[in-house]
Coordinates of C-alpha atoms and ligand atoms in Angstrom, one line a residue:
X1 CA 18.7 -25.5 10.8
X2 CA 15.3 -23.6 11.5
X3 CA 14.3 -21.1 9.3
X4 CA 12.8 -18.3 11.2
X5 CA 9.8 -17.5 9.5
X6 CA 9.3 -13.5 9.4
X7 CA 6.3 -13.8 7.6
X8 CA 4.7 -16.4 9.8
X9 CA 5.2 -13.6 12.9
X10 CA 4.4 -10.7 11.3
X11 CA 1.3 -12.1 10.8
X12 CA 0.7 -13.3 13.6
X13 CA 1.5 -9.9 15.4
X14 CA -1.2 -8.4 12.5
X15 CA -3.8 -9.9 13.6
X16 CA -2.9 -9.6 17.4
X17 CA -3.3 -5.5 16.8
X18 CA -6.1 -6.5 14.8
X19 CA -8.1 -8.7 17.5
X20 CA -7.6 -5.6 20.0
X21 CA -8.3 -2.8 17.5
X22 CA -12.1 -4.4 16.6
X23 CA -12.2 -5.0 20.6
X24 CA -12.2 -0.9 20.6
X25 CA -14.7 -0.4 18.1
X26 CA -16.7 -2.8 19.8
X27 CA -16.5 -0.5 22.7
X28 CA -17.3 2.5 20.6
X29 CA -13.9 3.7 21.2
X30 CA -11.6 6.0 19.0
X31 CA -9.2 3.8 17.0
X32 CA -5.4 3.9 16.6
X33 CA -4.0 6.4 13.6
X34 CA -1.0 7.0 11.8
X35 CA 0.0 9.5 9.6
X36 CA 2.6 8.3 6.7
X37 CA 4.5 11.5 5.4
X38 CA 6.2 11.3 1.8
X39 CA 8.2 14.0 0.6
X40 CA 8.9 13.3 -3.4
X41 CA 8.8 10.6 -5.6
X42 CA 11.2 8.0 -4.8
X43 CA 9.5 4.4 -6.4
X44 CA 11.3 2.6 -3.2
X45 CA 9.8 5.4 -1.0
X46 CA 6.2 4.9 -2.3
X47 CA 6.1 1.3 -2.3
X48 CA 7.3 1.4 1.3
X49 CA 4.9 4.0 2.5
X50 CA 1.5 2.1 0.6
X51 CA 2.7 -0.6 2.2
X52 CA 2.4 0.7 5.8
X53 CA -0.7 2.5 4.8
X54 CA -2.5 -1.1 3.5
X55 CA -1.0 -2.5 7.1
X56 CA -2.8 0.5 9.0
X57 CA -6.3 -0.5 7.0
X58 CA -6.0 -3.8 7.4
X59 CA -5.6 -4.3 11.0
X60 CA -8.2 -1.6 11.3
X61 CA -6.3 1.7 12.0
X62 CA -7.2 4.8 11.0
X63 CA -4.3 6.1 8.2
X64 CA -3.6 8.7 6.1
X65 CA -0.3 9.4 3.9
X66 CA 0.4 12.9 3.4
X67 CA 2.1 12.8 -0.2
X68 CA 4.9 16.2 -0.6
X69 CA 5.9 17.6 -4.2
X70 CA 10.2 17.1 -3.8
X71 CA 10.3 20.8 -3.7
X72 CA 8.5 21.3 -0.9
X73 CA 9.9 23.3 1.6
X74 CA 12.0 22.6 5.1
X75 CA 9.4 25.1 6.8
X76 CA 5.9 23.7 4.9
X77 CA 7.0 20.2 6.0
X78 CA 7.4 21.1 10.2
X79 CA 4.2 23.0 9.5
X80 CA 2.6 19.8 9.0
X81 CA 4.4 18.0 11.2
X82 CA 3.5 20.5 13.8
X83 CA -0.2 20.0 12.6
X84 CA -0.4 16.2 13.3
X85 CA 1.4 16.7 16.6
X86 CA -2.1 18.7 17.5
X87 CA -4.0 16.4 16.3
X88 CA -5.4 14.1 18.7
X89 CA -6.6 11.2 16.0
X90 CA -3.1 10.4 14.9
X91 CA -0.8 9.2 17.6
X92 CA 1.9 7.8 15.0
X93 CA 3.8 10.2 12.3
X94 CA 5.9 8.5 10.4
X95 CA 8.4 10.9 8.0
X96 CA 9.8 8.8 5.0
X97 CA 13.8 8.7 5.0
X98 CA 15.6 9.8 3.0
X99 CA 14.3 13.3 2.4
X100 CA 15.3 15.6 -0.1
X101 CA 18.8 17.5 0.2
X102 CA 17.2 20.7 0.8
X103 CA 15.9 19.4 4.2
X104 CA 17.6 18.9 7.1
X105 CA 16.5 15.8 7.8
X106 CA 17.5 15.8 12.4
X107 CA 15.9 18.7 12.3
X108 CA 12.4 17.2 11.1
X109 CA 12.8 14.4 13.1
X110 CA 13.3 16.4 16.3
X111 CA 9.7 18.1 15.2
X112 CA 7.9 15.0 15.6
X113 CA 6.6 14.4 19.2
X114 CA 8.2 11.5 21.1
X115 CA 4.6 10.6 21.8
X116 CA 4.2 10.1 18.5
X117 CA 7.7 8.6 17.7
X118 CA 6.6 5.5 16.5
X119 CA 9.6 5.1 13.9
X120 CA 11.6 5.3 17.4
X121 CA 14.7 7.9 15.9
X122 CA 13.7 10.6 17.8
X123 CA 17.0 11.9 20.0
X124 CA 14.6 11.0 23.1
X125 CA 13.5 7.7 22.4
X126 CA 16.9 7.2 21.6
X127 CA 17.8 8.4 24.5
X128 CA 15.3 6.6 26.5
X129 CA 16.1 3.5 24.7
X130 CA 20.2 3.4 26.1
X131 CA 19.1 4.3 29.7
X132 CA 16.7 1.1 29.2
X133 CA 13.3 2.9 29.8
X134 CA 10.1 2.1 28.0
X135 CA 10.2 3.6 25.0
X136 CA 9.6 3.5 21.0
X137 CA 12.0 1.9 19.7
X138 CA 13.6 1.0 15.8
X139 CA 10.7 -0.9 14.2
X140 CA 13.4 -3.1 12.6
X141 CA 15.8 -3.5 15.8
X142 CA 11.8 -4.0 17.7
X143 CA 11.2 -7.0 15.0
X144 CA 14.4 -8.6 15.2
X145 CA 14.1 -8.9 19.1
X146 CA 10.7 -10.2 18.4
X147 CA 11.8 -12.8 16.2
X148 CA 14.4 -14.1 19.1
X149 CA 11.6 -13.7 21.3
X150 CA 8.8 -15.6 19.5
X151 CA 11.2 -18.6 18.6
X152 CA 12.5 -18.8 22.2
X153 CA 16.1 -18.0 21.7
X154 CA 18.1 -17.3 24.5
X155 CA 20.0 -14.4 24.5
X156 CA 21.0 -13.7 28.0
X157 CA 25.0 -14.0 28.2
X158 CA 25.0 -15.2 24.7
X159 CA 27.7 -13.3 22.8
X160 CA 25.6 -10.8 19.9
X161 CA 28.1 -9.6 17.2
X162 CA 26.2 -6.7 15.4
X163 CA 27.7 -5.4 11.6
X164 CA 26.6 -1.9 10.9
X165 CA 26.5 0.9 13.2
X166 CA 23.5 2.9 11.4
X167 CA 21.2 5.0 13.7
X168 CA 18.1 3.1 12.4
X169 CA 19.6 -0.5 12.7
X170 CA 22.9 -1.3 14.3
X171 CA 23.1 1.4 17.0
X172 CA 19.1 0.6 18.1
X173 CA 19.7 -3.1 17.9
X174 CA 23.2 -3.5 19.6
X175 CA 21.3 -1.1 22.9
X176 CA 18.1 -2.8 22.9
X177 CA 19.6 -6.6 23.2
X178 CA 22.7 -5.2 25.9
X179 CA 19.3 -4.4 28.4
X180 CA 18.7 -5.8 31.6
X181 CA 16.1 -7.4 30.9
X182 CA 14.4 -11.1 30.2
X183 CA 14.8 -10.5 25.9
X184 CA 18.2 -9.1 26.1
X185 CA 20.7 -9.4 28.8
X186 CA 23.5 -10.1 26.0
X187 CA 27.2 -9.4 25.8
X188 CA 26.9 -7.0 22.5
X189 CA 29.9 -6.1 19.9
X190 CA 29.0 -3.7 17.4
X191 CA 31.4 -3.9 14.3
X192 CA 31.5 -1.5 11.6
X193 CA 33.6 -0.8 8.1
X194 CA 36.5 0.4 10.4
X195 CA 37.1 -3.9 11.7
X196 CA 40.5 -4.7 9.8
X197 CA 39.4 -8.5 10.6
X198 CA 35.9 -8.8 10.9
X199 CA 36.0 -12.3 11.0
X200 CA 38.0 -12.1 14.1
X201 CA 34.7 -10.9 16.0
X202 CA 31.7 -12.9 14.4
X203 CA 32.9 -16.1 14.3
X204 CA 32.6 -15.7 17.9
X205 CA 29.2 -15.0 17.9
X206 CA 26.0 -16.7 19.2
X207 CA 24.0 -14.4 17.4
X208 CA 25.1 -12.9 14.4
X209 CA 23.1 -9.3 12.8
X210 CA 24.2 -8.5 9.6
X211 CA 23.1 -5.1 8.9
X212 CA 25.5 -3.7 6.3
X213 CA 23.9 -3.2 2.9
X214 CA 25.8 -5.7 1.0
X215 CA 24.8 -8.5 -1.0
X216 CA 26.1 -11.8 0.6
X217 CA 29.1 -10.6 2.2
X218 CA 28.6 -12.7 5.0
X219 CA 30.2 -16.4 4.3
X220 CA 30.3 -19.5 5.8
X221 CA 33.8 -19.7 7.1
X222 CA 32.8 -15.7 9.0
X223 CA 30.2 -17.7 11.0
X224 CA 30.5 -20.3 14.5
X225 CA 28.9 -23.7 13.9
X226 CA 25.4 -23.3 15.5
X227 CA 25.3 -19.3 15.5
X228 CA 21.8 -17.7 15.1
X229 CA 21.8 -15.3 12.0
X230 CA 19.9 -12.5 11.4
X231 CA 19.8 -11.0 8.0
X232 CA 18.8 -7.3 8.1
X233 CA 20.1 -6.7 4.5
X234 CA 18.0 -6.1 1.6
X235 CA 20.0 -5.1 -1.0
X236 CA 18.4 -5.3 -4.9
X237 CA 20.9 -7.4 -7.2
X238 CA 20.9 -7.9 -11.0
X239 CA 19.3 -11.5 -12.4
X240 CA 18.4 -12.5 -15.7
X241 CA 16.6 -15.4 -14.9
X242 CA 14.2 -13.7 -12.9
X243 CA 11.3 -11.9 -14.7
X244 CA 11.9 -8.2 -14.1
X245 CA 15.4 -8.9 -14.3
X246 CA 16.4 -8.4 -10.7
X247 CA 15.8 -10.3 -7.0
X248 CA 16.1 -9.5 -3.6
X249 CA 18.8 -10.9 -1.2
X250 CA 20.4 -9.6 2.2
X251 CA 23.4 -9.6 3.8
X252 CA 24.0 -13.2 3.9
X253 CA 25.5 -15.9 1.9
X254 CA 22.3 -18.0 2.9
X255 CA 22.6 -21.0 0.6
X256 CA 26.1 -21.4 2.4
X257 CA 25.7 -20.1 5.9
X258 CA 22.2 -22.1 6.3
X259 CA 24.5 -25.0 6.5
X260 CA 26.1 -24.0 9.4
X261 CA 23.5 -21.9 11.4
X262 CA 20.8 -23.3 14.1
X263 CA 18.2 -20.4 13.1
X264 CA 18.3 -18.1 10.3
X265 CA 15.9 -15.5 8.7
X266 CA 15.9 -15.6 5.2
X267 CA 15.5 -12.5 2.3
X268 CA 13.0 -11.5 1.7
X269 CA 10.4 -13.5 4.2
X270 CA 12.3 -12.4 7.3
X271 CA 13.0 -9.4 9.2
X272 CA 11.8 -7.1 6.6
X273 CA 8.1 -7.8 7.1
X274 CA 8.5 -7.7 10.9
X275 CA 9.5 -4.2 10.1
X276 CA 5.8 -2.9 9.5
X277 CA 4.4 -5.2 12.3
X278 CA 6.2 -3.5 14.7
X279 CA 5.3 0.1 13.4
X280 CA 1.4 -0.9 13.8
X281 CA 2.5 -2.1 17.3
X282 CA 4.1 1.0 18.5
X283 CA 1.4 3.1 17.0
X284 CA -1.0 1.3 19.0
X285 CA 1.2 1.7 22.0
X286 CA 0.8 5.6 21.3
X287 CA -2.5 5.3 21.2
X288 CA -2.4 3.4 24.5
X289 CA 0.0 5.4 26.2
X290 CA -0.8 9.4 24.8
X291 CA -3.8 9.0 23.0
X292 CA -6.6 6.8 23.8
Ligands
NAD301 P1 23.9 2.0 6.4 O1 24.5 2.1 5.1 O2 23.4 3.2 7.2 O3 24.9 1.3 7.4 C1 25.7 0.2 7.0 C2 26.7 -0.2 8.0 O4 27.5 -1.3 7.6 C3 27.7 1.0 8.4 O5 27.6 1.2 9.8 C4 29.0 0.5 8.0 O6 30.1 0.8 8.9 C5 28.8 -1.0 8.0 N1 29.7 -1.7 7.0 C6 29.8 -1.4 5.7 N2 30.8 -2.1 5.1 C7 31.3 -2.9 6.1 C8 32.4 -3.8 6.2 N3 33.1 -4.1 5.1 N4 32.7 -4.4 7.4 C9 32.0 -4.0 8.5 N5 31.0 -3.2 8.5 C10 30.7 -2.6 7.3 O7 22.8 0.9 6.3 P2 21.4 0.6 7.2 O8 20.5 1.6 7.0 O9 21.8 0.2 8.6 O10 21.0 -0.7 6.4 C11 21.7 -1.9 6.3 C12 21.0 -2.9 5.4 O11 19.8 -3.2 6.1 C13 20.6 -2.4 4.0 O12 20.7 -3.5 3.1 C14 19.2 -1.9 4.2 O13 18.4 -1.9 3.0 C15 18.7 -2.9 5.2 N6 17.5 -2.4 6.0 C16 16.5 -3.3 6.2 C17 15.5 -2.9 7.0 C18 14.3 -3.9 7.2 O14 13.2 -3.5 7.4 N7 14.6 -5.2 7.1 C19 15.4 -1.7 7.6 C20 16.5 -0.8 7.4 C21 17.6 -1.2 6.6

């Protein structure tokens, strides 16, 4: 079994945008920006967004997080988002999800540009994305094709079983690996809480993405001998041997499933991290593309 080492790549892809963001400032170029917005509190929320924005610094992008009281309003927020859309420093915008209930929150995302899309859920780049045109796409579905990619696993004709159907995982995912193209070229089944049998489908799979939001619910005897499994879940579980009394784990049984599987990605240390790799990678393809 070979653990597939989402730290390892992240990094690597860091320092990648890096390399070519101080080969810009050598050529007294502008530099890539994003613009993080946060609308309320959420602890989750903020640890996500200063996590972006310390991703941004480090590989030498100009970032900013715009921080929003809870109440603000539906019309204040596309003001703003209207503003960074005119703003020819910040070629990413990035709207934290989920937003309050007052705001609708397709609505807010149809305000961004699809220049700008860099979290990829815009109705065009989704669009874009199933006709299999370049495009911004999912920044975790991006990092999980970049894992297969970077560990030179085939997927062409292999047989991807997808669980979940969200718009920000399985649906992105599932259309990005069924492209004609080198890194995808699969046969894709997308299963969702409507399979009586689930079983039925992913033990037939070469490639198994669990994106579901439940602790271990994949086990051993759900999975083909040899199957690669990627483990989008990260799901918060109760444990009083830890210190703060709680630990990560995805989707997977891994201490079971590991057994049987030729690659997996572990939780946390997998896809998770690749998520923020890809987001400075499509914000430097804005820049590139809109912006530069
Ligand atoms: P979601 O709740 O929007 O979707 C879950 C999907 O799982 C649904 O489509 C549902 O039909 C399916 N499902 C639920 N129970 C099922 C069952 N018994 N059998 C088959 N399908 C079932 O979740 P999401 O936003 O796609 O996130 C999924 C998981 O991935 C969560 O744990 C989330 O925290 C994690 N996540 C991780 C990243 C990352 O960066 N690694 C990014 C986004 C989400």
């Amino acid at each position: 079994m070979i653990l597939i080492d989402g730290k390892k790549i992240a990094a690597e892809i860091k320092e990648e945008i890096k390399n070519k963001i101080s080969a810009l400032v050598k050529e007294g170029k502008n530099t890539p920006g994003l613009v993080t917005i946060l609308v309320g509190d959420d602890p989750g929320s903020q640890i996500y967004i200063n996590n972006k924005g310390k991703a941004c610094i480090e590989a030498g992008m100009r970032s900013v997080t715009e921080r929003l009281s809870a109440d603000t309003s539906e019309h204040d927020l596309l003001d703003l988002i209207s503003y960074y859309n005119n703003n020819k420093d910040y070629h990413g915008i990035l709207v934290q999800i989920p937003l309050p209930k007052h705001i609708d929150e397709a609505k807010v995302i149809e305000a961004i540009s699809p220049e700008k899309d860099v979290d990829g859920f815009h109705p065009i780049s989704i669009g874009n994305l199933v006709l299999g045109k370049d495009t911004f796409v999912s920044c975790t579905a991006a990092g999980i094709q970049e894992l297969l990619k970077r560990y030179n696993i085939e997927t062409s004709g292999k047989h991807v079983v997808v669980i979940g159907r969200s718009n920000i995982v399985g649906k992105p995912i599932a259309n990005l690996l069924m492209q004609k193209n080198k890194y995808a070229n699969a046969i894709v089944t997308v299963c969702h809480s409507a399979a009586k049998d689930l079983s039925q489908f992913t033990r037939t799979a070469d490639i198994l993405i669990a994106a579901i939001g439940k602790p271990g619910f994949v086990k051993e005897d759900m999975v083909k001998e040899g199957a690669v499994v990627i483990d989008v879940g990260i799901n918060r579980i109760k444990d009083d041997n830890h210190p703060n009394g709680s630990r990560v784990v995805g989707d997977v049984d891994f201490p079971n499933v590991s057994k049987k599987a030729s690659f997996i990605t572990p939780v946390p240390g997998g896809v998770g991290l690749m998520t923020i790799a890809m987001l400075l990678k499509n914000t430097y393809k804005a820049y590139l593309k809109y912006g530069g």
